[in-house]
Amino acid sequence: MLAKDVEKIENWKAFFSRCMRDHIEFSKFLQELSQQSGRSPLGGRLIYQAWAQQRHSSSRIQDRSFCYFELLLQSGVLTDAEVLGCILQGFKKTGELGEDRFNGQSRQTSEAAVLDRLSFQMIQRRAIVTTASERVDTLRVAKPLITLVSTFTQTLEHLIPLEGPALEFGNALGQYIGAYINDLSKVGLLTSKDGGPPSDLKTWFGRFLPPFIVLISPSNAQLGQALDILQKQSGLHTQSVNAIPLLGNAVVDGVDLDSLTYQGNILDNPLIITRAALYIYLNAMLIGRPLYDDVTLFNYLNARYSGGIPTLVTDLITATFDVLANAINRSESNGSIFIYRSFLTNIVPVLLESYSTMIFPPYNIESCIAEGLSRMDPPADPYSTQSFDLLDSSGMLSEARAEFLFSCALFGLIPEQSIESILGDVPMQSLPEGGKYQKADLVAQCTANPVKIEELVGELENMEGNAAEIAGALVEILQSLCSNKDTITLKIICNALSRKFQALDVLMMFCRPNTILQPLCELLDHWQAHEDQGEHQPVYDEFGSILLLVLVFRQHFNLPESELGISYTDSFILKYIRRGCISRDPSELSEQEKMLLGGWIKGLFETEGISDELMSTCSPQDFYLLVATLFDQSLKACEAGVLGLETLKGGFEYLLEPFLLPSLIAGLAWSTHRLLTPTSTSTTSLSIILPTLSLLVHPPSLSSDALSLHEAVLAVTTLPLEKALASVQKLHPRRQDIDSLLNTLKSRNRHPRNTAISASELDSWCGSPGGSILSTLHNSVMTLVNWSTTGVSNAAPPNYTHRLLLTAETMLGAKVVLGSLLDIILKHAANEAADVVLDIVTALICAPTANDGRERLSLRHVLQSANNDAYALSKHDAARAEIIVRLNRRVETQGGSSTTGEIGAELDVNAAMDAAVAVDGNEILLDLGDGTGVTAGGQAQMVDVINAGIEMDLQMADVMGDVSGTEGFLGI
């Protein structure tokens, strides 16, 4: 490949990366695509490779990236032949072809998704261009297609029946073959002068299609039969139509013919749209870190409602209020309730605006909104106990209803004068003075006046409907500042966001973490002070503010390293996250590091402070990686009598200056680790470390600037430090200084947005009638079923949290939980609630979950595996096998691609299966009878194990064990 082509590929990869990261609208993508093609002209195959490589760099198969792929096809930048050639080339690479590529791998192959899009686009083109002269390029597809079919068949002929991704790719390839043959036939390209198909096509398809049909039929009989019929009807065969197809050189025998038609003979009942399903989905989407994704939610809603837009709109409004009412009823945290209200006012109107153009008389968007809100009205019976009003003692639902209507008016969905009639009362608020914001205007205002940035960050928390434009503007500004290395202005936006956690929650509803963190991490990794900068204190100030925001983001949302957007291993951020809290012995330091460490010790304890000369010789990266060692050596010197305690405290007090304050994260992390080592619990050690912690955690005085930074630092470090101090308190119950520290930390603790549970909640679940968490899950599902069948439109939503399902999966494994859900479906299969139960269980499996960086099987992966084995199961349990098939169909229809359920996840199923086997055989599963699960009693001691799985509380795992080779405390 020429050097200039390499450079162009990198340009295209950067183009695709920016579009995916910024969620560029499709119309804008086409405009920029034309400009990109002019700037970097490149062949279709190389453009496809750039798109594929950039998509692979993401942590999941993104629906939006495939939408861009379809636009590449529609615009003619890519052709089917070029794409098929690239797929074939990938198969022929060393290590990319053969059994290992498919066997045992559960993630959806990107090639299968690409073929799905090619099939769809071919059908779309057929509706537009129907003449042979305009479609002659279609003939060029035949050669790479047949070569791909032959390669695939020969490679996997020994794996009959196909399973997992091999089957997934085979299905996609078979569907494309069918679409291609139909396309040739429709436009007349299958008829030559002699009235039959062109000889080349007849030879190619006649030779290579029958073995493919034999390969795919045991796993997908319907597809195999359809291809066989299509081949015969089109005349694309060279043998007798009654001949037995050959695979390689052997006749395939021993295939159970019933298996070919088993799943096709299982009929589905019509879909029942339950109120509980969307309630479950939204609860899962917002229960921890916001997982809202416009494309994923649109796909889910469209799959469920199939064009019934008025019902969709009404149900969406009702479900959002259901989730909010449930949170109020459960007395969830103010942060959780804030998320639900912000979703209601800042996202639902955006969705309704998209659907409003699809609503036709006699319906309109205003009537749908009024209908959705009417389900919150009190019932005619004033003594009813099933009313929303009973959940609204605080007036919060009424306030949220008014906020929602004004937001709808802001988007032009309803006239402002209609609000009073819908509410039935005079509203106490009005439309925002500035009207509906536009992102471009906000960016221009902040560029002209950076002080405006702080004001915008504050407005993110408003319930007015403008959050989407504000979030988009802030992200664009932040990315621009990083690109231009304008660290002075960047400090303003980072400090504003670090101290407003609710603003971060709103921001995450409109962008993915790496959209913000990737440019910040890249800037920190390649930090260079401005050559014309006279003082170095501002350099530390700006660096620390940016680093603090990255760490606050990571802690608040429990983000794994994969979601930071770091694409190289030699990264300062990764080093800091993994080793920033681990001190090193002086013998392990380089001469340069020893000199720098000595300079900081001298500056803190022996001179009048930190000089600019010291900071000029030590980069911020080097300083932050030395903080833990600085703390370790300083406390050891104090223990040895080299430093007095007051001198130690006086030196560390310099770290409370704003330009050094973020370094306390590593210092407090090291202190947490120190408290949990046996030697630190002696009276002598505690008499040094506890007064030091008291100074750093609760300083006597701080400037206003330092105070906000200090609050953010404590938000990152409080939870593990509190746990460590509580452990020490058990050994020294009479020490009042520990009580004082714990009280201070508890008042500053900010719980992260994750799905972790408390010990009391776990005990309540495991102590339910039946004595296991599965019994509680069963009761929860049945409560949802009863609510969905009550027939009362304004019935209050039942108590529900998606944490229950996630905790059950973590404790027992997805296989056990799926088995329990199947038992529930089977139990009600013969009564009138059967389809309601099926819809609710489908929602539980399709609901989005966040990637926490841990490999484990999901309910969906286990269901897919069970579906593959359904025919074998039918031999001895026909009813259960049929339920599995029906449930899997529902999940595949409503859940999209198999990786979209887990946001940011791509699973190595071999590793997850190993983990699942280990968990399933663990002794904590005390009751494996009818109530499989962990029994009641003594559950509090297990909550850290559960939360380690759910919230990835890695810092405590590391400080309790050997931290030398694992991710450190900073990996919160």
JSON list of N, CA and C in Angstrom, two decimals, residues 282 285-286 292 297-298 312-313 315-321 340-355 365 369 404 407-408 411 413 465 509-510:
[
{"chain": "A", "resi": 282, "resn": "LEU", "atom": "N", "xyz": [-37.48, 1.35, 30.73]},
{"chain": "A", "resi": 282, "resn": "LEU", "atom": "CA", "xyz": [-37.03, 2.68, 31.15]},
{"chain": "A", "resi": 282, "resn": "LEU", "atom": "C", "xyz": [-36.38, 2.63, 32.53]},
{"chain": "A", "resi": 285, "resn": "MET", "atom": "N", "xyz": [-32.94, 1.48, 32.02]},
{"chain": "A", "resi": 285, "resn": "MET", "atom": "CA", "xyz": [-32.15, 2.47, 31.29]},
{"chain": "A", "resi": 285, "resn": "MET", "atom": "C", "xyz": [-31.66, 3.60, 32.20]},
{"chain": "A", "resi": 286, "resn": "LEU", "atom": "N", "xyz": [-32.41, 3.87, 33.28]},
{"chain": "A", "resi": 286, "resn": "LEU", "atom": "CA", "xyz": [-32.11, 5.04, 34.11]},
{"chain": "A", "resi": 286, "resn": "LEU", "atom": "C", "xyz": [-31.74, 4.67, 35.55]},
{"chain": "A", "resi": 292, "resn": "TYR", "atom": "N", "xyz": [-29.41, 6.04, 28.05]},
{"chain": "A", "resi": 292, "resn": "TYR", "atom": "CA", "xyz": [-30.25, 6.46, 26.93]},
{"chain": "A", "resi": 292, "resn": "TYR", "atom": "C", "xyz": [-29.44, 6.54, 25.65]},
{"chain": "A", "resi": 297, "resn": "LEU", "atom": "N", "xyz": [-33.32, 3.11, 21.52]},
{"chain": "A", "resi": 297, "resn": "LEU", "atom": "CA", "xyz": [-34.69, 3.25, 22.02]},
{"chain": "A", "resi": 297, "resn": "LEU", "atom": "C", "xyz": [-35.69, 3.33, 20.88]},
{"chain": "A", "resi": 298, "resn": "PHE", "atom": "N", "xyz": [-35.35, 4.04, 19.81]},
{"chain": "A", "resi": 298, "resn": "PHE", "atom": "CA", "xyz": [-36.24, 4.10, 18.64]},
{"chain": "A", "resi": 298, "resn": "PHE", "atom": "C", "xyz": [-36.46, 2.70, 18.08]},
{"chain": "A", "resi": 312, "resn": "LEU", "atom": "N", "xyz": [-47.93, 4.33, 20.85]},
{"chain": "A", "resi": 312, "resn": "LEU", "atom": "CA", "xyz": [-46.53, 4.42, 21.27]},
{"chain": "A", "resi": 312, "resn": "LEU", "atom": "C", "xyz": [-46.30, 5.69, 22.08]},
{"chain": "A", "resi": 313, "resn": "VAL", "atom": "N", "xyz": [-46.76, 6.82, 21.56]},
{"chain": "A", "resi": 313, "resn": "VAL", "atom": "CA", "xyz": [-46.55, 8.11, 22.23]},
{"chain": "A", "resi": 313, "resn": "VAL", "atom": "C", "xyz": [-47.23, 8.12, 23.60]},
{"chain": "A", "resi": 315, "resn": "ASP", "atom": "N", "xyz": [-48.11, 5.57, 25.49]},
{"chain": "A", "resi": 315, "resn": "ASP", "atom": "CA", "xyz": [-47.47, 4.62, 26.41]},
{"chain": "A", "resi": 315, "resn": "ASP", "atom": "C", "xyz": [-46.12, 5.13, 26.90]},
{"chain": "A", "resi": 316, "resn": "LEU", "atom": "N", "xyz": [-45.38, 5.82, 26.03]},
{"chain": "A", "resi": 316, "resn": "LEU", "atom": "CA", "xyz": [-44.08, 6.36, 26.43]},
{"chain": "A", "resi": 316, "resn": "LEU", "atom": "C", "xyz": [-44.24, 7.40, 27.53]},
{"chain": "A", "resi": 317, "resn": "ILE", "atom": "N", "xyz": [-45.21, 8.29, 27.37]},
{"chain": "A", "resi": 317, "resn": "ILE", "atom": "CA", "xyz": [-45.46, 9.30, 28.40]},
{"chain": "A", "resi": 317, "resn": "ILE", "atom": "C", "xyz": [-45.86, 8.64, 29.71]},
{"chain": "A", "resi": 318, "resn": "THR", "atom": "N", "xyz": [-46.79, 7.70, 29.62]},
{"chain": "A", "resi": 318, "resn": "THR", "atom": "CA", "xyz": [-47.27, 7.03, 30.83]},
{"chain": "A", "resi": 318, "resn": "THR", "atom": "C", "xyz": [-46.15, 6.27, 31.52]},
{"chain": "A", "resi": 319, "resn": "ALA", "atom": "N", "xyz": [-45.34, 5.56, 30.74]},
{"chain": "A", "resi": 319, "resn": "ALA", "atom": "CA", "xyz": [-44.25, 4.76, 31.33]},
{"chain": "A", "resi": 319, "resn": "ALA", "atom": "C", "xyz": [-43.24, 5.65, 32.04]},
{"chain": "A", "resi": 320, "resn": "THR", "atom": "N", "xyz": [-42.96, 6.82, 31.48]},
{"chain": "A", "resi": 320, "resn": "THR", "atom": "CA", "xyz": [-42.00, 7.72, 32.12]},
{"chain": "A", "resi": 320, "resn": "THR", "atom": "C", "xyz": [-42.53, 8.22, 33.46]},
{"chain": "A", "resi": 321, "resn": "PHE", "atom": "N", "xyz": [-43.81, 8.56, 33.50]},
{"chain": "A", "resi": 321, "resn": "PHE", "atom": "CA", "xyz": [-44.40, 8.96, 34.78]},
{"chain": "A", "resi": 321, "resn": "PHE", "atom": "C", "xyz": [-44.49, 7.78, 35.74]},
{"chain": "A", "resi": 340, "resn": "TYR", "atom": "N", "xyz": [-34.90, 10.95, 36.53]},
{"chain": "A", "resi": 340, "resn": "TYR", "atom": "CA", "xyz": [-36.19, 10.63, 35.92]},
{"chain": "A", "resi": 340, "resn": "TYR", "atom": "C", "xyz": [-36.91, 11.90, 35.46]},
{"chain": "A", "resi": 341, "resn": "ARG", "atom": "N", "xyz": [-36.84, 12.94, 36.28]},
{"chain": "A", "resi": 341, "resn": "ARG", "atom": "CA", "xyz": [-37.50, 14.20, 35.90]},
{"chain": "A", "resi": 341, "resn": "ARG", "atom": "C", "xyz": [-36.82, 14.83, 34.70]},
{"chain": "A", "resi": 342, "resn": "SER", "atom": "N", "xyz": [-35.49, 14.78, 34.67]},
{"chain": "A", "resi": 342, "resn": "SER", "atom": "CA", "xyz": [-34.78, 15.35, 33.54]},
{"chain": "A", "resi": 342, "resn": "SER", "atom": "C", "xyz": [-35.07, 14.59, 32.26]},
{"chain": "A", "resi": 343, "resn": "PHE", "atom": "N", "xyz": [-35.14, 13.26, 32.35]},
{"chain": "A", "resi": 343, "resn": "PHE", "atom": "CA", "xyz": [-35.51, 12.46, 31.17]},
{"chain": "A", "resi": 343, "resn": "PHE", "atom": "C", "xyz": [-36.89, 12.86, 30.67]},
{"chain": "A", "resi": 344, "resn": "LEU", "atom": "N", "xyz": [-37.82, 13.05, 31.60]},
{"chain": "A", "resi": 344, "resn": "LEU", "atom": "CA", "xyz": [-39.19, 13.41, 31.24]},
{"chain": "A", "resi": 344, "resn": "LEU", "atom": "C", "xyz": [-39.25, 14.74, 30.52]},
{"chain": "A", "resi": 345, "resn": "THR", "atom": "N", "xyz": [-38.51, 15.74, 31.00]},
{"chain": "A", "resi": 345, "resn": "THR", "atom": "CA", "xyz": [-38.65, 17.08, 30.43]},
{"chain": "A", "resi": 345, "resn": "THR", "atom": "C", "xyz": [-37.66, 17.39, 29.32]},
{"chain": "A", "resi": 346, "resn": "ASN", "atom": "N", "xyz": [-36.53, 16.68, 29.30]},
{"chain": "A", "resi": 346, "resn": "ASN", "atom": "CA", "xyz": [-35.49, 17.03, 28.32]},
{"chain": "A", "resi": 346, "resn": "ASN", "atom": "C", "xyz": [-35.32, 16.03, 27.20]},
{"chain": "A", "resi": 347, "resn": "ILE", "atom": "N", "xyz": [-35.83, 14.81, 27.37]},
{"chain": "A", "resi": 347, "resn": "ILE", "atom": "CA", "xyz": [-35.66, 13.80, 26.32]},
{"chain": "A", "resi": 347, "resn": "ILE", "atom": "C", "xyz": [-36.99, 13.37, 25.72]},
{"chain": "A", "resi": 348, "resn": "VAL", "atom": "N", "xyz": [-37.99, 13.12, 26.56]},
{"chain": "A", "resi": 348, "resn": "VAL", "atom": "CA", "xyz": [-39.28, 12.66, 26.02]},
{"chain": "A", "resi": 348, "resn": "VAL", "atom": "C", "xyz": [-39.84, 13.63, 24.99]},
{"chain": "A", "resi": 349, "resn": "PRO", "atom": "N", "xyz": [-39.83, 14.96, 25.22]},
{"chain": "A", "resi": 349, "resn": "PRO", "atom": "CA", "xyz": [-40.33, 15.86, 24.17]},
{"chain": "A", "resi": 349, "resn": "PRO", "atom": "C", "xyz": [-39.54, 15.76, 22.86]},
{"chain": "A", "resi": 350, "resn": "VAL", "atom": "N", "xyz": [-38.24, 15.49, 22.94]},
{"chain": "A", "resi": 350, "resn": "VAL", "atom": "CA", "xyz": [-37.46, 15.31, 21.72]},
{"chain": "A", "resi": 350, "resn": "VAL", "atom": "C", "xyz": [-37.96, 14.08, 20.96]},
{"chain": "A", "resi": 351, "resn": "LEU", "atom": "N", "xyz": [-38.24, 13.01, 21.69]},
{"chain": "A", "resi": 351, "resn": "LEU", "atom": "CA", "xyz": [-38.77, 11.81, 21.04]},
{"chain": "A", "resi": 351, "resn": "LEU", "atom": "C", "xyz": [-40.14, 12.07, 20.44]},
{"chain": "A", "resi": 352, "resn": "LEU", "atom": "N", "xyz": [-40.98, 12.78, 21.19]},
{"chain": "A", "resi": 352, "resn": "LEU", "atom": "CA", "xyz": [-42.34, 13.07, 20.69]},
{"chain": "A", "resi": 352, "resn": "LEU", "atom": "C", "xyz": [-42.28, 13.94, 19.44]},
{"chain": "A", "resi": 353, "resn": "GLU", "atom": "N", "xyz": [-41.33, 14.86, 19.38]},
{"chain": "A", "resi": 353, "resn": "GLU", "atom": "CA", "xyz": [-41.19, 15.70, 18.20]},
{"chain": "A", "resi": 353, "resn": "GLU", "atom": "C", "xyz": [-40.88, 14.85, 16.97]},
{"chain": "A", "resi": 354, "resn": "SER", "atom": "N", "xyz": [-40.07, 13.81, 17.14]},
{"chain": "A", "resi": 354, "resn": "SER", "atom": "CA", "xyz": [-39.74, 12.93, 16.03]},
{"chain": "A", "resi": 354, "resn": "SER", "atom": "C", "xyz": [-40.96, 12.14, 15.56]},
{"chain": "A", "resi": 355, "resn": "TYR", "atom": "N", "xyz": [-41.79, 11.74, 16.52]},
{"chain": "A", "resi": 355, "resn": "TYR", "atom": "CA", "xyz": [-42.96, 10.93, 16.17]},
{"chain": "A", "resi": 355, "resn": "TYR", "atom": "C", "xyz": [-44.17, 11.76, 15.75]},
{"chain": "A", "resi": 365, "resn": "ILE", "atom": "N", "xyz": [-50.79, 15.01, 18.07]},
{"chain": "A", "resi": 365, "resn": "ILE", "atom": "CA", "xyz": [-49.82, 14.87, 19.16]},
{"chain": "A", "resi": 365, "resn": "ILE", "atom": "C", "xyz": [-50.38, 15.41, 20.47]},
{"chain": "A", "resi": 369, "resn": "ILE", "atom": "N", "xyz": [-50.69, 13.36, 24.04]},
{"chain": "A", "resi": 369, "resn": "ILE", "atom": "CA", "xyz": [-50.10, 13.83, 25.28]},
{"chain": "A", "resi": 369, "resn": "ILE", "atom": "C", "xyz": [-51.15, 13.89, 26.38]},
{"chain": "A", "resi": 404, "resn": "PHE", "atom": "N", "xyz": [-43.26, 19.04, 32.25]},
{"chain": "A", "resi": 404, "resn": "PHE", "atom": "CA", "xyz": [-43.33, 18.30, 30.99]},
{"chain": "A", "resi": 404, "resn": "PHE", "atom": "C", "xyz": [-44.16, 19.04, 29.95]},
{"chain": "A", "resi": 407, "resn": "SER", "atom": "N", "xyz": [-42.34, 21.98, 28.57]},
{"chain": "A", "resi": 407, "resn": "SER", "atom": "CA", "xyz": [-41.29, 21.52, 27.67]},
{"chain": "A", "resi": 407, "resn": "SER", "atom": "C", "xyz": [-41.88, 21.14, 26.31]},
{"chain": "A", "resi": 408, "resn": "CYS", "atom": "N", "xyz": [-43.05, 20.49, 26.33]},
{"chain": "A", "resi": 408, "resn": "CYS", "atom": "CA", "xyz": [-43.72, 20.15, 25.07]},
{"chain": "A", "resi": 408, "resn": "CYS", "atom": "C", "xyz": [-44.12, 21.42, 24.31]},
{"chain": "A", "resi": 411, "resn": "PHE", "atom": "N", "xyz": [-41.21, 22.90, 22.46]},
{"chain": "A", "resi": 411, "resn": "PHE", "atom": "CA", "xyz": [-40.93, 22.19, 21.20]},
{"chain": "A", "resi": 411, "resn": "PHE", "atom": "C", "xyz": [-42.05, 22.36, 20.17]},
{"chain": "A", "resi": 413, "resn": "LEU", "atom": "N", "xyz": [-45.10, 21.28, 20.38]},
{"chain": "A", "resi": 413, "resn": "LEU", "atom": "CA", "xyz": [-45.98, 20.11, 20.30]},
{"chain": "A", "resi": 413, "resn": "LEU", "atom": "C", "xyz": [-47.40, 20.47, 20.72]},
{"chain": "A", "resi": 465, "resn": "GLY", "atom": "N", "xyz": [-36.38, 21.74, 29.04]},
{"chain": "A", "resi": 465, "resn": "GLY", "atom": "CA", "xyz": [-36.40, 21.19, 27.69]},
{"chain": "A", "resi": 465, "resn": "GLY", "atom": "C", "xyz": [-35.21, 21.58, 26.83]},
{"chain": "A", "resi": 509, "resn": "MET", "atom": "N", "xyz": [-26.90, 11.62, 29.40]},
{"chain": "A", "resi": 509, "resn": "MET", "atom": "CA", "xyz": [-28.10, 11.21, 28.66]},
{"chain": "A", "resi": 509, "resn": "MET", "atom": "C", "xyz": [-28.01, 11.62, 27.19]},
{"chain": "A", "resi": 510, "resn": "PHE", "atom": "N", "xyz": [-27.03, 12.45, 26.86]},
{"chain": "A", "resi": 510, "resn": "PHE", "atom": "CA", "xyz": [-26.94, 12.95, 25.50]},
{"chain": "A", "resi": 510, "resn": "PHE", "atom": "C", "xyz": [-25.62, 12.59, 24.81]}
]
